[in-house]
Coordinates of C-alpha atoms and ligand atoms in Angstrom, one line a residue:
X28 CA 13.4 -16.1 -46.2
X29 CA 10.4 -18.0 -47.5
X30 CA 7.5 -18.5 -45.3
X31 CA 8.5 -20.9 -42.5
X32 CA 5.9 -23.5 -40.9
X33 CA 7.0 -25.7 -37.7
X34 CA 5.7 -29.0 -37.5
X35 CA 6.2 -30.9 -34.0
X36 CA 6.2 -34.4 -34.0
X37 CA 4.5 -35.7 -30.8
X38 CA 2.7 -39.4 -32.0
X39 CA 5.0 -41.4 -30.6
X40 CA 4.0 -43.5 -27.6
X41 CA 7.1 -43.9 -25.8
X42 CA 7.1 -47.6 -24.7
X43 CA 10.5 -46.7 -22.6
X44 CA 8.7 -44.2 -20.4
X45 CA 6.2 -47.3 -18.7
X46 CA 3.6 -45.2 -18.9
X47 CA -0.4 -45.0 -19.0
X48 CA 0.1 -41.2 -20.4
X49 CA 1.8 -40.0 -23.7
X50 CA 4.8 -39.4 -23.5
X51 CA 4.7 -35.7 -24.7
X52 CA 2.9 -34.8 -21.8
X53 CA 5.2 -35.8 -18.7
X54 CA 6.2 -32.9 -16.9
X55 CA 9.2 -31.1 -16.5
X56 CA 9.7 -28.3 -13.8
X57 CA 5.4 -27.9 -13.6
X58 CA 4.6 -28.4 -17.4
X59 CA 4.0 -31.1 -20.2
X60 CA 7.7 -30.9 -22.0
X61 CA 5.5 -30.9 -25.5
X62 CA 4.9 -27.2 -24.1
X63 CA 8.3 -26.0 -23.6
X64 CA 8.7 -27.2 -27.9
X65 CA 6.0 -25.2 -28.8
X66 CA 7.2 -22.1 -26.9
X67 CA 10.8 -22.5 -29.3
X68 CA 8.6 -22.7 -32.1
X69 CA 6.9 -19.5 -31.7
X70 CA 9.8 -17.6 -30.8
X71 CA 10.5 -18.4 -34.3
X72 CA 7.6 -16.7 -35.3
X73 CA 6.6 -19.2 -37.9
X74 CA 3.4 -19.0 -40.0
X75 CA 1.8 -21.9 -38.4
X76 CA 3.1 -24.2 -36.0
X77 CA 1.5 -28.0 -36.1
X78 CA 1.4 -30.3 -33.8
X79 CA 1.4 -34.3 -35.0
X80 CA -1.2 -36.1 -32.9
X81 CA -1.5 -40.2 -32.3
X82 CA -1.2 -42.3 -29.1
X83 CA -3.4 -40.4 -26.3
X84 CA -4.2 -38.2 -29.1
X85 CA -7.8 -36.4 -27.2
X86 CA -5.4 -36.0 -23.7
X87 CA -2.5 -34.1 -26.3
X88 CA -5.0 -32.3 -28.1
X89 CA -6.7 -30.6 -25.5
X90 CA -3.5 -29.2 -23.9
X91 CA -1.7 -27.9 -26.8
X92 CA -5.2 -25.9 -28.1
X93 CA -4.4 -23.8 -25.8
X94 CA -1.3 -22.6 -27.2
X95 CA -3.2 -21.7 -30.2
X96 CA -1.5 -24.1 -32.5
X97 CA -3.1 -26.4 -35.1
X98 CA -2.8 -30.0 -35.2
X99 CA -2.6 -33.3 -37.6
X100 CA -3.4 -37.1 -36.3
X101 CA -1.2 -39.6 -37.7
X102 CA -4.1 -42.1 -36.1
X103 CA -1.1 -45.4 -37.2
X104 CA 2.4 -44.5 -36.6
X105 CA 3.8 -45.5 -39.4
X106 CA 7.0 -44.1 -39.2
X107 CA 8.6 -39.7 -39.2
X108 CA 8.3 -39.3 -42.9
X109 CA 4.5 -40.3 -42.4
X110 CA 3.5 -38.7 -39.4
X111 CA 5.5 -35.0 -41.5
X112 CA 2.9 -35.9 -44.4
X113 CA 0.0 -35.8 -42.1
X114 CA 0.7 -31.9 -42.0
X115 CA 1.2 -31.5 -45.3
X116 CA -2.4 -29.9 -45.8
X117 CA -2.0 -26.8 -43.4
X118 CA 1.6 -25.6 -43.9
X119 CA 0.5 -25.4 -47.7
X120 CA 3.9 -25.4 -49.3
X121 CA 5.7 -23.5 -46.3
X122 CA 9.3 -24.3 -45.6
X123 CA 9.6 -26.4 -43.0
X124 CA 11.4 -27.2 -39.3
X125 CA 10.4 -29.9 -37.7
X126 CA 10.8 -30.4 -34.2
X127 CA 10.0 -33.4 -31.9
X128 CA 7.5 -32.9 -28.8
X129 CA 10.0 -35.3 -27.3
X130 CA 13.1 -33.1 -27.3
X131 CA 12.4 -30.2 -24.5
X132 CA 16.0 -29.0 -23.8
X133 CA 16.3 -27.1 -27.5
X134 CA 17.7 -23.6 -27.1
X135 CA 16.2 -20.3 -28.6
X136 CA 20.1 -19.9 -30.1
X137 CA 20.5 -23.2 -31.0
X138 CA 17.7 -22.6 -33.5
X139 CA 18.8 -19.3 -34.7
X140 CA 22.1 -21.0 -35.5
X141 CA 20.4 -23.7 -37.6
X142 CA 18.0 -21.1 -39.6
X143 CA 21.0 -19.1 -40.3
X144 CA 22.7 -22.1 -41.9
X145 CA 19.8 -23.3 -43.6
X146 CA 19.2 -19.5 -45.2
X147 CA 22.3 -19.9 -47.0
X148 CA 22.3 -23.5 -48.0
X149 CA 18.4 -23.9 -49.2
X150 CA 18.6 -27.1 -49.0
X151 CA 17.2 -30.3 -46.6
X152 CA 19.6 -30.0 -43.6
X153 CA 19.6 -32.5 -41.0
X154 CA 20.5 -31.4 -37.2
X155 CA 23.4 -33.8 -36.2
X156 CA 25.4 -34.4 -32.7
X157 CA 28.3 -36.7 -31.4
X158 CA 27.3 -39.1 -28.9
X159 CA 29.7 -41.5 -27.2
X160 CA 27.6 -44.4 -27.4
X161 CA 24.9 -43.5 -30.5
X162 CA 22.9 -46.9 -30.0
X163 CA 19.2 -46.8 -31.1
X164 CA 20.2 -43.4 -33.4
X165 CA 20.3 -42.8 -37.1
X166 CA 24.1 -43.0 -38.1
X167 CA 25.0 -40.1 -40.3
X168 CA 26.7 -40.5 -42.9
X169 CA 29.0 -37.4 -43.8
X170 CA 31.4 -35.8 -46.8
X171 CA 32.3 -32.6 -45.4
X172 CA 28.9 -31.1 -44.2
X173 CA 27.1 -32.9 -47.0
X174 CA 24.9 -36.1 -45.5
X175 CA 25.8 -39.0 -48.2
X176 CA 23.1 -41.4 -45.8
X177 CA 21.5 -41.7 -42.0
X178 CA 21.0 -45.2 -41.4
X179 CA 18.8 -46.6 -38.4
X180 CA 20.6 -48.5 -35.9
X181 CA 18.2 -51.9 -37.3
X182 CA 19.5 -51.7 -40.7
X183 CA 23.1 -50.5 -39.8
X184 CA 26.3 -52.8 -40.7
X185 CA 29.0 -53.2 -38.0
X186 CA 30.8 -50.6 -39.5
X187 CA 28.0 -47.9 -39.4
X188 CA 27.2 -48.5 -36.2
X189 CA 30.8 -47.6 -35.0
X190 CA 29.7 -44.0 -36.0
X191 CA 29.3 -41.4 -33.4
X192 CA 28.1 -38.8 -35.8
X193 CA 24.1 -38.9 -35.0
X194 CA 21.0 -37.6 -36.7
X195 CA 19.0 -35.7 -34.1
X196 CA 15.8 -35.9 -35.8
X197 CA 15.8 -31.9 -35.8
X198 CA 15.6 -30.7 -39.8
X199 CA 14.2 -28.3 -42.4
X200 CA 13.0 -29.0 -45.7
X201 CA 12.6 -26.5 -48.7
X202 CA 8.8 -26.4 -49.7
X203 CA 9.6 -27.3 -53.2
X204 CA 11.6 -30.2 -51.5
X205 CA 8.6 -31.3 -49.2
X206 CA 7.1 -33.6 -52.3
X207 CA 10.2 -36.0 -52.4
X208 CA 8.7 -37.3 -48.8
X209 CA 5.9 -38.6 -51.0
X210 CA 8.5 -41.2 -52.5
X211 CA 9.8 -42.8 -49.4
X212 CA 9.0 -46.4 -49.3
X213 CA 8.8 -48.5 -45.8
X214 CA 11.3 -51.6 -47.4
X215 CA 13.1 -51.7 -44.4
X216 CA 13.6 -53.9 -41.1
X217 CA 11.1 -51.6 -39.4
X218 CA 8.9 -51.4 -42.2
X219 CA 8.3 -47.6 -41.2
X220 CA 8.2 -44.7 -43.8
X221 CA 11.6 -43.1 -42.3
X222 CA 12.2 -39.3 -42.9
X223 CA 15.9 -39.8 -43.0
X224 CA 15.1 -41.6 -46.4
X225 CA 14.8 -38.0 -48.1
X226 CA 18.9 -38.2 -47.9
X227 CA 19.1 -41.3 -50.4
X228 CA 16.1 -39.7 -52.3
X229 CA 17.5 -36.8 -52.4
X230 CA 20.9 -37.9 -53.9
X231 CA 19.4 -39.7 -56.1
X232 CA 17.9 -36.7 -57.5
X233 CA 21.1 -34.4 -57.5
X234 CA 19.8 -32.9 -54.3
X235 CA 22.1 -32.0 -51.7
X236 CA 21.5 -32.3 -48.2
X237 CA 23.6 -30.8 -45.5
X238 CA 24.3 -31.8 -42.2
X239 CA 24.4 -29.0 -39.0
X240 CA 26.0 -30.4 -36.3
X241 CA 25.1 -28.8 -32.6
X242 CA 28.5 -29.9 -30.2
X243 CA 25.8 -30.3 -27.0
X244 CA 24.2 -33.5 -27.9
X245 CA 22.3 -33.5 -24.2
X246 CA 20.5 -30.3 -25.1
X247 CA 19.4 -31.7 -28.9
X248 CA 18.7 -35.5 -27.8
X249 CA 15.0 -36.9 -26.6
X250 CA 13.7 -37.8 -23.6
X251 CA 13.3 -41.7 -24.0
X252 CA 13.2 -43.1 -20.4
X253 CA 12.5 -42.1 -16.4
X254 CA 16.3 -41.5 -16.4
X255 CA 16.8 -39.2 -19.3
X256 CA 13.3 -36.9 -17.9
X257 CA 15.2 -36.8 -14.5
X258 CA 18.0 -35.5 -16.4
X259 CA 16.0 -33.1 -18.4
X260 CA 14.1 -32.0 -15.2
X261 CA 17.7 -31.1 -13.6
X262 CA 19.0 -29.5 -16.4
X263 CA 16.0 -27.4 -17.0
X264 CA 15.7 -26.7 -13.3
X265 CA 19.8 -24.9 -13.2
X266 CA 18.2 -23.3 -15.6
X267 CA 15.2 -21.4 -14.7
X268 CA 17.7 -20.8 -11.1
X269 CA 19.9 -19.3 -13.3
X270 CA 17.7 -17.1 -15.0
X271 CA 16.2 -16.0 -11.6
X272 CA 19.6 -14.9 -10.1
X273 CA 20.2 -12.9 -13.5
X274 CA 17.0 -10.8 -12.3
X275 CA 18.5 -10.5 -9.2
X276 CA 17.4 -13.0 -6.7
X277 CA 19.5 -15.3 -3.9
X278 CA 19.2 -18.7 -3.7
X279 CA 21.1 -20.1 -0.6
X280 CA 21.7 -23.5 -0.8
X281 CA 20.8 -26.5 -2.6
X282 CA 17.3 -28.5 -3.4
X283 CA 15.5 -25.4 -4.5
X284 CA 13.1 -26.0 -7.4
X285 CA 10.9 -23.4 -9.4
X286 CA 8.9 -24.1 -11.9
X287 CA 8.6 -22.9 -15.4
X288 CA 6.2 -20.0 -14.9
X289 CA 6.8 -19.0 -11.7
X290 CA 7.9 -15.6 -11.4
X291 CA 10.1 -13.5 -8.5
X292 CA 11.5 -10.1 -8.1
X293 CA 14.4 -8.9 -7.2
X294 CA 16.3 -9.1 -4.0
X295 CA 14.0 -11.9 -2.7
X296 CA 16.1 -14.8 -0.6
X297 CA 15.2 -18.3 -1.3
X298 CA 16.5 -20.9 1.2
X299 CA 17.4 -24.7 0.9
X300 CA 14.5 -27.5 0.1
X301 CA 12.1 -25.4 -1.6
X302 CA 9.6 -25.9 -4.0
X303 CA 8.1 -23.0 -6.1
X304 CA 5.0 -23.9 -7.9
X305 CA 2.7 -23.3 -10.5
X306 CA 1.5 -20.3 -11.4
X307 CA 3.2 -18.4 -8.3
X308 CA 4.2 -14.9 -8.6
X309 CA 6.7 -13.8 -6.2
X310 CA 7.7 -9.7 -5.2
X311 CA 10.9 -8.0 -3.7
X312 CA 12.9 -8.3 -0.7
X313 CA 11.1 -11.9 0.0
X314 CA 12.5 -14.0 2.3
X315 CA 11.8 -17.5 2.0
X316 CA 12.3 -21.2 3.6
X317 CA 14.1 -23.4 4.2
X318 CA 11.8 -26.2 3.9
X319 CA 8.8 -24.6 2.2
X320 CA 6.6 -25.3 -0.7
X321 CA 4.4 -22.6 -2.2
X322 CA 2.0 -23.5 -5.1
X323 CA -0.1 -21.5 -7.2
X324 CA 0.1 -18.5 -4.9
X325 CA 0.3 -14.5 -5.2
X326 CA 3.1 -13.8 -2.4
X327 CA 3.5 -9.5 -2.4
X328 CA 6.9 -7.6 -1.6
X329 CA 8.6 -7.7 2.2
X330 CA 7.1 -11.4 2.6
X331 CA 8.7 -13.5 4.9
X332 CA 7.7 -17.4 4.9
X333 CA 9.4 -18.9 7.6
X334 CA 10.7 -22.8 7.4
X335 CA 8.2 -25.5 6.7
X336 CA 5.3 -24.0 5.5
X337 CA 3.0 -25.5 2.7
X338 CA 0.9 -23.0 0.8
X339 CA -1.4 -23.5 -2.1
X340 CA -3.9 -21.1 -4.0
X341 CA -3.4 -18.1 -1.6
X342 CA -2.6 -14.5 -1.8
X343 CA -0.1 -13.1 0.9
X344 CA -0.3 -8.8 1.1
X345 CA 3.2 -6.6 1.8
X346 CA 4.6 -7.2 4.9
X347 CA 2.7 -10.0 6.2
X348 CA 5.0 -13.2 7.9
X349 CA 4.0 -16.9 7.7
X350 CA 5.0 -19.8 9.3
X351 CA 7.5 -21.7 10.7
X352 CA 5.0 -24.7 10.2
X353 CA 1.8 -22.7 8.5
X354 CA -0.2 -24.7 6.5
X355 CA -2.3 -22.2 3.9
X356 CA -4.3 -23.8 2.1
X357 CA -6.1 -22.5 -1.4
X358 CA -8.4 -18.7 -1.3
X359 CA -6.8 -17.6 1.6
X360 CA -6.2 -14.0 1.9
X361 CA -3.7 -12.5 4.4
X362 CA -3.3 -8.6 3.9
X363 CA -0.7 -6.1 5.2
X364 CA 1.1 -7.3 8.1
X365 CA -0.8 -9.7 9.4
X366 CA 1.4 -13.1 11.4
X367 CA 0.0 -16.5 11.0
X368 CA 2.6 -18.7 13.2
X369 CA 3.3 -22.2 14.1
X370 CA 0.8 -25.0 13.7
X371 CA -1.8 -22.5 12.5
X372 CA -3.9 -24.0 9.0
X373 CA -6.2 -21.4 7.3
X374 CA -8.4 -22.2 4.5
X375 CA -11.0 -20.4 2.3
X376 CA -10.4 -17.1 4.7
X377 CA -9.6 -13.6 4.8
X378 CA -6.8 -12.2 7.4
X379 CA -7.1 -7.8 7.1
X380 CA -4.8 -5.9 8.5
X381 CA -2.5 -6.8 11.6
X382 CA -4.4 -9.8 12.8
X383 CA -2.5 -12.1 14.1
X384 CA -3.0 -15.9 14.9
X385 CA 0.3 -17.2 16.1
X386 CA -0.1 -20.7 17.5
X387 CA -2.0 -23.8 17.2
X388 CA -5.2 -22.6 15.3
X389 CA -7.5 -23.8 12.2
X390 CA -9.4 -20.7 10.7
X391 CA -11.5 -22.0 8.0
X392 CA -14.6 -20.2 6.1
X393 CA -14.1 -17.1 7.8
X394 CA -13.7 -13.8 7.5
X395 CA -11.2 -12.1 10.0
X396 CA -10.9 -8.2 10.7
X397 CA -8.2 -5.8 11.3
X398 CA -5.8 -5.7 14.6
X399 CA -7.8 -9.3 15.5
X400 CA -5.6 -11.2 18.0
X401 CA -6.8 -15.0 17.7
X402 CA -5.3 -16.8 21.1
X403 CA -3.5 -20.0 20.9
X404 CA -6.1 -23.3 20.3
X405 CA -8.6 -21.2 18.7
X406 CA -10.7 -23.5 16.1
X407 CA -13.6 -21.9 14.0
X408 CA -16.1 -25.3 13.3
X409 CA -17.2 -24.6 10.2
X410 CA -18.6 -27.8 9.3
X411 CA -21.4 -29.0 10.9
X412 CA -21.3 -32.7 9.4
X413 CA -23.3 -31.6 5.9
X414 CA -22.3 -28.3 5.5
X415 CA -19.7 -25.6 5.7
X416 CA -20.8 -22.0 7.5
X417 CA -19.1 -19.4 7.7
X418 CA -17.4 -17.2 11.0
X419 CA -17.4 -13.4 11.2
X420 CA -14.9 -11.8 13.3
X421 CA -14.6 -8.3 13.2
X422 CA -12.1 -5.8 13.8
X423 CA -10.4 -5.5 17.0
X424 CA -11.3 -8.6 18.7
X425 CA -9.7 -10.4 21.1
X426 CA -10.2 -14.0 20.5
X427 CA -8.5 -15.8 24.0
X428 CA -6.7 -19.1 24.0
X429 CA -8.9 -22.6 23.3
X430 CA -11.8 -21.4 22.2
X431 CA -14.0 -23.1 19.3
X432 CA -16.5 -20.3 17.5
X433 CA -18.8 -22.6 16.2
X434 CA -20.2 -21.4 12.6
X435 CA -22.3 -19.4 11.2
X436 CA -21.5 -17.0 14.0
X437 CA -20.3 -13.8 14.7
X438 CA -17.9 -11.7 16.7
X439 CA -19.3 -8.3 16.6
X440 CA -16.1 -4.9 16.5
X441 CA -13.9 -5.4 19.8
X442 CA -15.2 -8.0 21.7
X443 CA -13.4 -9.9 24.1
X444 CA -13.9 -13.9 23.7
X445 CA -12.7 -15.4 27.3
X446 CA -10.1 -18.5 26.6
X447 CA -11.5 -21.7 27.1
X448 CA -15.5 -20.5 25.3
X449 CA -17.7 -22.1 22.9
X450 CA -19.1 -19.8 21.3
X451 CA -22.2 -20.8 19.6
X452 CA -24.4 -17.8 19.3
X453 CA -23.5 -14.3 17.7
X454 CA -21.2 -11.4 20.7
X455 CA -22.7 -8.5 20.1
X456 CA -20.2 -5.2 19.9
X457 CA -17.6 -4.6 22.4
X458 CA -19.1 -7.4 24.7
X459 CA -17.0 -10.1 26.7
X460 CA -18.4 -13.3 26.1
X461 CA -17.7 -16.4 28.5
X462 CA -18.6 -19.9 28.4
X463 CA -16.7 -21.5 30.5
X464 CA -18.1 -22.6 33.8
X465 CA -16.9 -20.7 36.6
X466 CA -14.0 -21.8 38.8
X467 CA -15.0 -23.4 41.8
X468 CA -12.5 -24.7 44.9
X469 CA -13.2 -27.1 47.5
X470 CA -11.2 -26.5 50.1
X471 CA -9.7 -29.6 51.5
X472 CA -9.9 -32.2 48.7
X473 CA -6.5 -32.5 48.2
X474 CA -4.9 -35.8 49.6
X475 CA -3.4 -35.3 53.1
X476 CA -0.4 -37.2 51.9
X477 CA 1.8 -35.5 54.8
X478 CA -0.4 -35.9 57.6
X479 CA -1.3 -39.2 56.7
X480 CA 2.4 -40.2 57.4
Ligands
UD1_516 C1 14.3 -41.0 -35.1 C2 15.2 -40.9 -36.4 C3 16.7 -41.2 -36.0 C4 17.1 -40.2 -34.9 C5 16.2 -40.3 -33.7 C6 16.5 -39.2 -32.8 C7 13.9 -41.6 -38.3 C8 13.5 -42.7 -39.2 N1 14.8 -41.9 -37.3 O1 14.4 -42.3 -34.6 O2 17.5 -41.1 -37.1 O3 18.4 -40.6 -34.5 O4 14.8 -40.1 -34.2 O5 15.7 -39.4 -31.6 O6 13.4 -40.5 -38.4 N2 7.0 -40.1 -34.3 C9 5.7 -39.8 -34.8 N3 5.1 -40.8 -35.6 C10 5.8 -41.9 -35.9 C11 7.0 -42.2 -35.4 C12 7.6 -41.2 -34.6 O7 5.1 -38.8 -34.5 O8 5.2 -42.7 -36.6 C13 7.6 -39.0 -33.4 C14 7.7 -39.5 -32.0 O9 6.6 -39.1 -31.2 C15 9.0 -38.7 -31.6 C16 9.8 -38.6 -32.9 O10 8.8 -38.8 -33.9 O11 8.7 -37.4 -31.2 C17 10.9 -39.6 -33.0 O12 10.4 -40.9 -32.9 P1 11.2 -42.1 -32.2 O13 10.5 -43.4 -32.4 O14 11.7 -41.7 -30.9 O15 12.5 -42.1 -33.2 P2 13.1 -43.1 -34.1 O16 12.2 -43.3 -35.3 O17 13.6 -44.3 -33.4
CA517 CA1 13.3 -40.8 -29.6

């Protein structure tokens, strides 16, 4: 095969959408759907890929740069022939696909499929579909698998418009073909340089072009409205579950979502109403949920995160159990084995070994020890109105019920904290500290309900 260039048409503005962003970059299961096009393309390993830039051009730009492909501004959209010739400089000749940045649900086989035909034909070939009702598409009009026309739905007669047979937008065009673009006029009710034009110039040239139809017509179709990206989201959602449970991993029930890049191993449990995030990396024999969302976190094998916790940007160690109703919130740290419980928020802290903190509890700024036991109530104030400090507790300490550590302080190696303490200054080693004042009775003060009667 000749040298193969992918150009991805993404200028569009996608009035249908309502939206203040392009269209492009709306999200489907945690990423802009112009991302999951671009990852097609380089499967195909093409010579270039290049992207077609317009309406929120700077906002497209800077995310697909990232993906190392190159891109063209069509800066008036003037129609798809157009916004193809504003790549014409870098793909220098190459063959070419083009995609659409609009159309995220394209299959790696779908495209294989359509090479493979176009290898043998060598010549333009349009991607087609059946659609029960093809309003707003380009009717194509067929002999066999050789297009004779695509007319847009404005300049379709009554008769055209009765055709189910619709262009997807999806084609390839021979290099030495690419210069017949150059000769499409706008003289139409749009007054927009239309790609499908290169059929009639084509023909008129002695050209064949040549029609590959795909039988799924949701898979090859665009995203046009709120609707059709709940749709996509869905569909690309079953998915990524799919995939998942290939590797080896339980999902039991309904209402669990995972994004595009999140990754599990095998034998991990997911339960019902969960949300999977971002860049979150899962190991084995997890358990998790019901009820839980985890984003952007690093969860390690033997995990268990109970029902209706809400993680973000934390890293959970082997054997460690959150939850039910942990809030962790990002840069936490909570090695081997250590139990965060119910009602318990930690933030921007470290958890080592076996610590626990089981009930009712906000560890923030701090760095906690091994085989720490943190009572019920316990609150490290870390911010003193202007600033944050940071609490020390190390190893072995026994933290007792409703206590407030008051920051910057320290807990010195296996002291005792007595429940009900403020502790505002640092315990040294293996001391008890109380602040409490002492219990007192005054005997008597009790109402002498009985006697009075
Ligand atoms: C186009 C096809 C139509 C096909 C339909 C499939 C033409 C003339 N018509 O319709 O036959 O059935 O797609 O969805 O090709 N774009 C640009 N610059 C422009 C115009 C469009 O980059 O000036 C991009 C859009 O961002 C989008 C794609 O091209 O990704 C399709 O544009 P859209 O306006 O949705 O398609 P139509 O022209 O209506
Ligand atoms: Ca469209």
């Amino acid at each position: 095969m000749q040298r193969l260039s992918v150009v991805i048409l993404a200028a569009g503005k996608g009035e249908r959408m309502v939206s203040k962003k392009p269209k492009v970059m709306h999200e489907i299961m945690g990423k802009p759907m112009v991302s999951y096009v671009i990852r097609r393309a380089k499967e195909l390993l093409p010579t270039k890929i290049v992207v077609v830039l317009g309406h929120g051009r700077e906002l497209v730009e800077g995310y697909v740069k990232e993906f190392g492909v190159e891109c063209a501004v069509q800066a008036e959209q003037k129609g798809t022939a157009h916004a193809l010739l504003m790549a014409e400089e870098l793909i220098q000749g190459d063959d070419v696909l083009v995609l659409y940045g609009d159309v995220p649900l394209i299959e790696g086989s779908t495209l294989d499929g359509l090479l493979s035909f176009y290898e043998k034909a060598r010549a333009v070939v349009f991607m087609t579909t059946e659609v029960e009702n093809p309003f707003g598409y380009g009717r194509v009009i067929v002999e066999g698998d050789r297009i004779e026309r695509i007319v847009e739905e404005v300049d379709a007669t009554p008769e055209e418009k009765e055709v189910r047979r619709i262009n997807t937008g999806i084609c390839l065009i021979p290099g030495e073909l690419f210069g017949l673009l150059k000769k499409i006029k706008s003289d139409n009710r749009k007054g927009e340089y239309y790609l499908t034009d290169i059929c009639r110039i084509a023909g008129q040239e002695g050209i064949e072009v040549r029609a590959y139809n795909h039988p799924r017509a949701s898979e090859v179709l665009g995203i046009n409205s709120r609707k059709e990206l709940l749709d996509a989201h869905i569909t690309m959602n079953d998915r990524i579950l799919e995939a998942h449970m290939r590797s080896g991993v339980s999902f039991l029930g309904r209402n669990i979502y995972i994004d595009a890049d999140v990754t599990i191993n095998r034998d991990t449990t997911v339960y019902p109403n969960t949300y999977l995030m971002g860049k979150t990396r899962i190991g084995e024999d997890v358990t998790i949920g019901p009820n839980v969302l985890i984003r952007d976190s690093v969860i390690h094998d033997d995990v268990s995160i109970e029902g209706f916790v809400v993680m973000e940007g934390a890293e959970v160690e082997t054997g460690a159990r959150v939850g039910p109703f942990s809030r962790i919130r990002p840069s936490t740290v909570l090695r081997k084995g250590v139990e965060v419980g119910n009602f318990v928020e930690v933030k921007n802290s470290r958890l080592d070994e076996n610590t626990k903190a089981n009930h009712l509890t906000y560890i923030g700024d701090s760095e906690v020890g091994k085989d720490v036991n943190i009572g019920a109530g316990t609150i490290t104030c870390n911010y003193d109105g202007s600033r944050k400090h940071t609490t020390i507790i190390e190893d072995q300490v026994f933290v007792g019920s409703n206590t407030e550590l008051v920051a910057p302080v320290r807990i010195g190696r296996n002291a005792v904290v007595g429940a009900g303490s403020t502790i505002t200054k640092d315990v040294p080693e293996g001391a008890l500290a109380v602040t409490r004042a002492e219990q007192r009775h005054i005997e008597g003060y009790g109402r002498k309900k009985q006697c009075a009667e």
